[in-house]
Amino acid sequence: MNFASPFSISIVAITALALLGLPVGHAMIAGSILYLLLAGLDMGTVAEQFLNGMYSNYIILAVPLFILAAELMNIGSMTERLMTFCNAIVGRFRGGLAQVNVLQSIIFAGMSGSAIADAAGSGKIMQNMMTADGKYPASYAAALTAATAVIGPIIPPSIPMIIYALVSDASIGYLFLGGVIPGLLMAGFQMILVAVHARTRNFPVEPPTPLRELPGITWRALPALMMPVVLLGGIYSGVTTPTEAAAVAAAYALFISVVLYRSVSFADFYRSILASARTTASIGMLIAGALVFNYVVTVENIPHSLSVLLTSWELSPTGFLVLVNVILLLLGCVLEGTTIILVILPVFIPTANALGIDLVHFGVMCVVNIMLGLVTPPYGLLLFIMTRIANVPLWDIVRDVLPFLYTMILSLIVITFFPDTVLWLPRLFGYQG
């Protein structure tokens, strides 16, 4: 690489601005503008990429709608009712509250599509439940909550998969289906590990919920439990597109919280709208910056050059997937997941196509890999969130989260080497890949 070239100067500018504290999306926009200026290209291309990318991609609308649905769930009593239901199912076993933490992550994963929303909403409640009366160490509860929140963007719906579909043109519906088994696999490994910890660390046994109360608990939680059914049923029956399903999810969450459960005031609703808008604006700027920077990458012909380089290495499809996994695991330690999907994955997708790798399998594998970055030091956004929620030192959470991280890496290995773990369910619904 010529270190005096416009592209090299652009990369240096983006890195420097990000390190100085400028949001990554803004840094990419500024660096891309600098590239166009130095390369003598039309500066209006920035606005053109914004317009073409942001306003012609109907799929992007799903992101704010799923964020709003998650916020509406968290402000209502849906979360508490679902927690009570989960506790009635698995709370009776040794380490039951820890098992409840995993089970609730599966249920909430079918509603919000966001790990951050799960950790900040249901995760906060689980932290309080597990640490009440000193039942579990605060660091263990925080580590488990962070680890289970990772499942949220893997089981459908999934905001990261929506963003991956934006850059790969893969089917959102089949990507959603492809994430079901990997998400359940990760949850299964976590439950096994919790069961081992419950024995070795002598976690408490909760008083079992009487079976006669189970029908009533289930009935009160049923409207919330039906949300994934409504959401995914609309998509796979062909009644709604994924974007329309996101709107249905937000409307359904509002209806349940306001009309059925009557647990949301106007002030609560207003605050949820503001919180959703802030999160959407943050993601929107990141997408906008990535769209412009991806244009720069395309002008430099980097995807094709990398594809030629990797082809010259004569990597097998499996060898390529292993290489991508290693690169993404390392990048996940220092970069935010959405940035990796928008900037890094488009560089790998042409090579994946050339090697005959299914883009649904590739996308789910990459999303699983990137989500591990949320609990990987030193970046580990979920670790920082749980540090604030639990008020415990970061290192204590890191120590307790490592065993869960190892089980998730084991899940990633299974997903990588056995594509049918991803593709079996989409093929059952007619996928031809």
XYZ file of C-alpha atoms in Angstrom:
433
model
C 0.000 0.000 0.000
C 1.227 3.479 -0.914
C 1.140 5.380 2.397
C 0.860 8.694 0.551
C -2.148 7.589 -1.508
C -5.566 9.219 -0.958
C -6.947 5.942 0.404
C -4.145 5.545 2.974
C -4.564 9.151 4.119
C -8.309 8.558 4.368
C -7.816 5.487 6.593
C -5.423 7.411 8.841
C -7.927 10.263 9.117
C -10.805 7.929 10.025
C -8.712 6.137 12.651
C -7.410 9.373 14.164
C -10.857 10.969 14.359
C -12.342 7.848 15.950
C -9.548 7.703 18.527
C -10.139 11.377 19.327
C -13.720 10.542 20.241
C -15.687 11.366 17.084
C -18.460 8.789 16.459
C -17.327 6.165 13.953
C -20.074 7.053 11.458
C -19.039 10.712 11.412
C -15.372 9.711 11.158
C -16.075 7.551 8.087
C -17.993 10.382 6.423
C -15.160 12.849 7.075
C -12.489 10.403 5.893
C -14.458 9.597 2.747
C -14.899 13.287 1.928
C -11.145 13.740 2.349
C -10.531 10.828 -0.047
C -12.822 12.315 -2.711
C -11.075 15.678 -2.337
C -7.567 14.207 -2.659
C -8.566 11.894 -5.524
C -10.147 14.739 -7.472
C -13.569 13.063 -7.527
C -16.984 14.720 -7.369
C -17.692 15.795 -3.766
C -21.415 15.488 -4.428
C -20.953 11.724 -4.437
C -21.316 11.791 -0.636
C -24.868 13.133 -0.846
C -25.625 10.762 -3.724
C -24.571 7.734 -1.664
C -26.706 8.960 1.240
C -29.764 9.316 -0.960
C -29.305 6.071 -2.864
C -28.427 4.041 0.200
C -30.636 5.440 2.943
C -33.799 6.276 1.045
C -34.000 3.462 -1.473
C -33.475 0.614 1.007
C -36.901 -0.225 2.409
C -35.273 -2.828 4.629
C -33.608 -0.183 6.847
C -37.032 0.829 8.196
C -37.151 -2.452 10.129
C -34.314 -1.316 12.404
C -36.062 1.599 14.214
C -39.303 -0.377 14.399
C -37.684 -3.339 16.168
C -35.879 -0.923 18.491
C -39.221 0.715 19.334
C -40.835 -2.688 19.952
C -38.059 -3.565 22.428
C -38.462 -0.234 24.246
C -42.230 -0.711 24.536
C -41.728 -4.175 26.001
C -39.329 -2.878 28.607
C -41.548 -0.030 29.857
C -44.646 -2.206 30.228
C -45.271 -5.191 32.491
C -44.563 -7.642 29.665
C -41.066 -8.246 31.008
C -42.204 -9.055 34.556
C -44.931 -11.452 33.352
C -42.485 -13.275 31.104
C -39.975 -13.531 33.969
C -42.646 -15.062 36.192
C -43.464 -17.573 33.445
C -39.791 -18.535 32.982
C -39.349 -18.924 36.738
C -42.343 -21.250 36.887
C -40.811 -23.454 34.172
C -37.153 -23.807 35.202
C -36.810 -21.962 38.519
C -37.378 -25.135 40.550
C -33.986 -26.662 39.617
C -30.659 -26.035 41.371
C -29.333 -22.766 40.008
C -32.879 -22.139 38.806
C -32.639 -18.358 38.580
C -29.541 -18.707 36.403
C -31.498 -21.089 34.145
C -34.341 -18.539 34.091
C -31.816 -15.999 32.809
C -31.008 -18.239 29.834
C -34.642 -19.130 29.115
C -35.807 -15.527 29.190
C -33.063 -14.636 26.705
C -34.532 -17.159 24.245
C -38.017 -15.690 24.628
C -36.904 -12.060 24.430
C -34.695 -12.897 21.436
C -37.915 -13.585 19.522
C -39.111 -10.048 20.173
C -36.437 -7.352 20.154
C -33.559 -8.415 17.865
C -31.103 -6.390 19.949
C -28.597 -7.618 22.549
C -28.335 -4.136 24.068
C -32.118 -3.903 24.527
C -32.209 -7.328 26.187
C -29.375 -6.495 28.599
C -30.744 -3.067 29.484
C -34.336 -4.293 29.915
C -34.852 -7.880 31.047
C -31.167 -8.144 31.991
C -31.513 -5.440 34.634
C -34.437 -7.306 36.198
C -32.519 -10.602 36.153
C -29.539 -8.955 37.832
C -31.737 -7.777 40.699
C -33.487 -11.142 41.027
C -30.256 -13.158 41.094
C -28.411 -10.949 43.583
C -31.313 -10.459 46.034
C -30.364 -11.772 49.505
C -26.919 -12.701 48.181
C -28.169 -15.748 46.244
C -25.598 -15.324 43.454
C -22.374 -13.296 43.251
C -23.075 -9.996 41.508
C -20.243 -10.558 39.031
C -21.574 -13.996 38.045
C -25.099 -12.670 37.551
C -23.760 -9.802 35.427
C -21.541 -12.122 33.354
C -24.402 -14.558 32.728
C -26.766 -11.717 31.779
C -24.220 -10.367 29.286
C -23.656 -13.853 27.816
C -27.361 -14.641 27.444
C -28.055 -11.244 25.831
C -25.792 -12.298 22.949
C -28.519 -14.757 21.905
C -30.889 -11.844 21.196
C -29.554 -10.885 17.736
C -29.176 -14.529 16.616
C -32.677 -15.926 17.159
C -35.062 -13.968 14.880
C -35.784 -11.126 14.584
C -32.250 -9.785 14.349
C -31.115 -6.233 13.673
C -27.545 -7.323 12.713
C -28.977 -9.776 10.175
C -31.091 -6.993 8.692
C -27.937 -4.908 8.262
C -26.098 -7.913 6.766
C -28.961 -8.375 4.284
C -28.464 -4.721 3.322
C -24.846 -5.328 2.237
C -25.219 -8.871 0.843
C -28.686 -8.960 -0.778
C -29.348 -12.227 1.075
C -32.970 -12.959 2.020
C -33.898 -11.576 5.443
C -36.540 -14.246 5.930
C -34.088 -17.090 5.342
C -31.414 -15.373 7.438
C -33.913 -15.180 10.295
C -34.721 -18.884 9.927
C -31.032 -19.714 9.724
C -30.426 -18.139 13.132
C -32.938 -20.290 15.038
C -30.902 -23.472 15.527
C -27.576 -21.653 16.188
C -29.306 -19.501 18.813
C -30.862 -22.518 20.516
C -27.516 -24.330 20.328
C -25.793 -21.464 22.153
C -28.569 -21.373 24.760
C -28.295 -25.147 25.232
C -24.553 -24.937 25.865
C -25.130 -22.092 28.325
C -27.746 -24.110 30.223
C -25.371 -27.069 30.479
C -22.633 -24.811 31.812
C -25.032 -23.235 34.325
C -26.040 -26.721 35.513
C -22.353 -27.566 36.053
C -21.757 -24.305 37.935
C -24.875 -24.900 40.042
C -23.372 -28.168 41.309
C -19.771 -27.067 41.708
C -20.595 -23.672 43.272
C -23.630 -24.908 45.231
C -26.098 -22.381 43.867
C -29.443 -22.244 45.700
C -32.638 -24.106 44.855
C -35.666 -21.806 44.596
C -39.048 -22.785 46.070
C -40.909 -24.471 43.195
C -43.974 -22.793 41.743
C -47.004 -25.008 42.500
C -48.207 -26.742 39.347
C -51.757 -25.555 40.000
C -50.576 -21.963 39.490
C -48.868 -22.681 36.168
C -52.013 -22.313 33.966
C -52.754 -18.889 35.471
C -49.160 -17.710 35.080
C -49.107 -18.936 31.478
C -52.434 -17.241 30.723
C -51.228 -13.893 32.071
C -48.021 -14.151 30.014
C -49.733 -15.507 26.888
C -50.232 -12.175 25.054
C -46.503 -11.445 25.424
C -45.565 -15.030 24.496
C -47.595 -14.709 21.306
C -45.522 -11.814 20.023
C -42.859 -13.994 18.300
C -45.669 -16.088 16.810
C -47.374 -13.005 15.378
C -44.091 -11.564 14.162
C -42.593 -14.649 12.517
C -45.953 -16.054 11.446
C -46.583 -12.902 9.411
C -43.204 -13.172 7.691
C -43.262 -16.864 6.811
C -46.925 -16.993 5.865
C -46.235 -14.284 3.299
C -48.725 -11.860 4.884
C -46.036 -9.314 5.761
C -42.535 -8.442 4.676
C -39.885 -8.351 7.441
C -40.156 -4.549 7.532
C -43.947 -4.679 7.822
C -43.571 -7.356 10.500
C -41.369 -4.965 12.480
C -44.165 -2.387 12.369
C -46.648 -5.050 13.482
C -44.312 -5.990 16.360
C -44.138 -2.376 17.569
C -47.921 -1.951 17.302
C -48.543 -5.276 19.040
C -46.165 -4.384 21.912
C -47.942 -1.029 22.311
C -51.394 -2.677 22.253
C -50.447 -5.266 24.883
C -48.757 -2.755 27.195
C -51.434 -0.045 26.950
C -54.719 -1.895 26.361
C -54.285 -5.381 27.839
C -51.802 -4.849 30.667
C -52.558 -1.114 31.204
C -49.026 -0.583 32.479
C -47.787 2.310 30.314
C -48.408 5.980 30.924
C -48.121 8.687 28.293
C -44.865 9.859 29.907
C -43.453 6.294 29.648
C -44.478 6.114 25.999
C -42.887 9.490 25.273
C -39.602 8.425 26.903
C -39.572 5.181 24.893
C -40.051 7.145 21.653
C -37.135 9.430 22.571
C -34.879 6.488 23.503
C -35.755 4.694 20.253
C -35.055 7.848 18.237
C -31.628 8.315 19.845
C -30.624 4.713 19.180
C -31.960 4.870 15.614
C -30.075 8.104 14.911
C -26.854 6.529 16.161
C -27.271 3.449 13.958
C -28.429 5.606 11.034
C -25.278 7.726 11.102
C -23.181 4.572 11.223
C -24.989 3.147 8.188
C -24.645 6.465 6.334
C -20.910 6.620 7.031
C -20.459 3.017 5.952
C -22.351 3.590 2.689
C -20.021 6.431 1.737
C -16.880 4.585 2.844
C -17.971 1.450 0.982
C -18.123 3.585 -2.166
C -14.498 4.565 -1.525
C -13.577 0.895 -1.031
C -15.323 0.024 -4.298
C -13.535 2.802 -6.211
C -10.236 1.402 -4.899
C -11.326 -2.059 -6.158
C -10.406 -3.578 -2.796
C -13.063 -6.361 -2.720
C -11.912 -7.664 -6.115
C -8.228 -7.339 -5.214
C -8.770 -9.233 -1.960
C -10.794 -11.887 -3.787
C -7.938 -12.385 -6.270
C -5.409 -12.552 -3.417
C -7.383 -15.108 -1.442
C -8.045 -17.149 -4.587
C -4.308 -17.224 -5.277
C -3.845 -18.766 -1.826
C -6.038 -21.626 -3.072
C -8.039 -21.723 0.135
C -10.810 -24.275 0.381
C -14.258 -22.960 1.384
C -13.683 -24.357 4.886
C -10.237 -22.767 5.096
C -11.712 -19.424 4.035
C -14.429 -19.642 6.703
C -11.821 -20.406 9.365
C -9.739 -17.412 8.219
C -12.777 -15.119 8.315
C -13.682 -16.364 11.795
C -10.206 -15.629 13.115
C -10.188 -12.143 11.579
C -13.667 -11.309 12.900
C -12.885 -12.609 16.394
C -9.832 -10.349 16.518
C -11.708 -7.348 15.109
C -14.551 -7.959 17.561
C -12.155 -7.209 20.408
C -11.747 -3.601 19.262
C -14.555 -2.697 16.829
C -18.309 -2.308 17.194
C -20.370 -5.037 15.490
C -22.385 -2.853 13.114
C -19.169 -1.287 11.809
C -17.735 -4.734 11.061
C -20.878 -5.797 9.190
C -21.059 -2.613 7.135
C -17.360 -2.112 6.372
C -15.510 -5.431 6.688
C -18.001 -8.060 5.479
C -18.599 -6.447 2.044
C -14.901 -7.044 1.379
C -15.260 -10.794 2.085
C -18.590 -11.421 0.342
C -17.192 -11.543 -3.267
C -14.672 -14.203 -2.199
C -17.390 -16.184 -0.419
C -19.435 -16.067 -3.621
C -16.445 -17.152 -5.725
C -15.852 -20.154 -3.432
C -19.504 -21.205 -3.613
C -20.221 -20.489 0.046
C -23.904 -20.007 0.790
C -24.492 -16.388 1.817
C -27.163 -17.308 4.372
C -24.750 -19.697 6.113
C -21.957 -17.137 5.798
C -24.143 -14.346 7.170
C -25.388 -16.268 10.210
C -21.856 -17.470 10.980
C -20.518 -13.918 10.767
C -23.313 -12.466 12.909
C -22.721 -15.115 15.604
C -19.001 -14.354 15.474
C -19.478 -10.592 15.639
C -21.937 -10.865 18.546
C -19.224 -12.618 20.562
C -17.382 -9.292 20.401
C -20.057 -7.860 22.713
C -18.634 -9.950 25.567
C -14.978 -10.015 24.480
C -12.467 -7.751 26.251
C -11.311 -5.038 25.854
C -14.284 -3.566 23.901
C -17.127 -5.820 25.074
C -20.003 -3.321 25.043
C -22.263 -5.664 27.040
C -19.558 -5.995 29.675
C -19.495 -2.221 30.146
C -23.303 -2.071 30.306
C -23.428 -4.779 32.975
C -20.609 -3.083 34.900
C -22.863 -0.024 35.224
C -25.992 -2.059 36.031
C -24.341 -4.391 38.561
C -21.867 -1.838 39.962
C -19.037 -4.382 40.040
C -15.473 -4.135 38.649
C -15.061 -4.976 34.977
C -12.352 -7.554 35.671
C -14.683 -9.559 37.948
C -17.267 -9.775 35.160
C -14.591 -10.708 32.612
C -13.391 -13.555 34.847
C -16.904 -15.007 35.152
C -17.887 -14.476 31.507
C -14.907 -16.363 30.028
C -16.400 -19.879 30.482
C -19.555 -18.723 28.698
C -17.459 -17.162 25.941
C -15.699 -20.510 25.428
C -19.038 -22.313 25.025
C -20.146 -19.703 22.476
C -16.923 -20.189 20.513
C -17.673 -23.937 20.572
C -21.110 -23.130 19.097
C -19.411 -21.014 16.427
C -17.143 -23.947 15.496
C -20.175 -26.229 15.107
C -21.968 -23.633 12.955
C -18.887 -23.129 10.768
C -18.113 -26.786 10.061
C -21.704 -28.027 9.876
C -23.634 -25.665 7.558
C -26.831 -27.676 7.990
C -27.161 -26.264 11.507
C -27.956 -23.011 9.709
C -29.480 -24.173 6.426
C -31.733 -27.056 7.510
C -34.633 -24.865 8.652
C -34.507 -22.421 5.687
C -34.503 -25.395 3.286
C -37.516 -26.775 5.110
C -39.304 -23.547 4.141
C -38.227 -23.722 0.486
C -34.761 -22.179 0.437
C -32.807 -23.444 -2.586
C -29.313 -22.564 -1.349
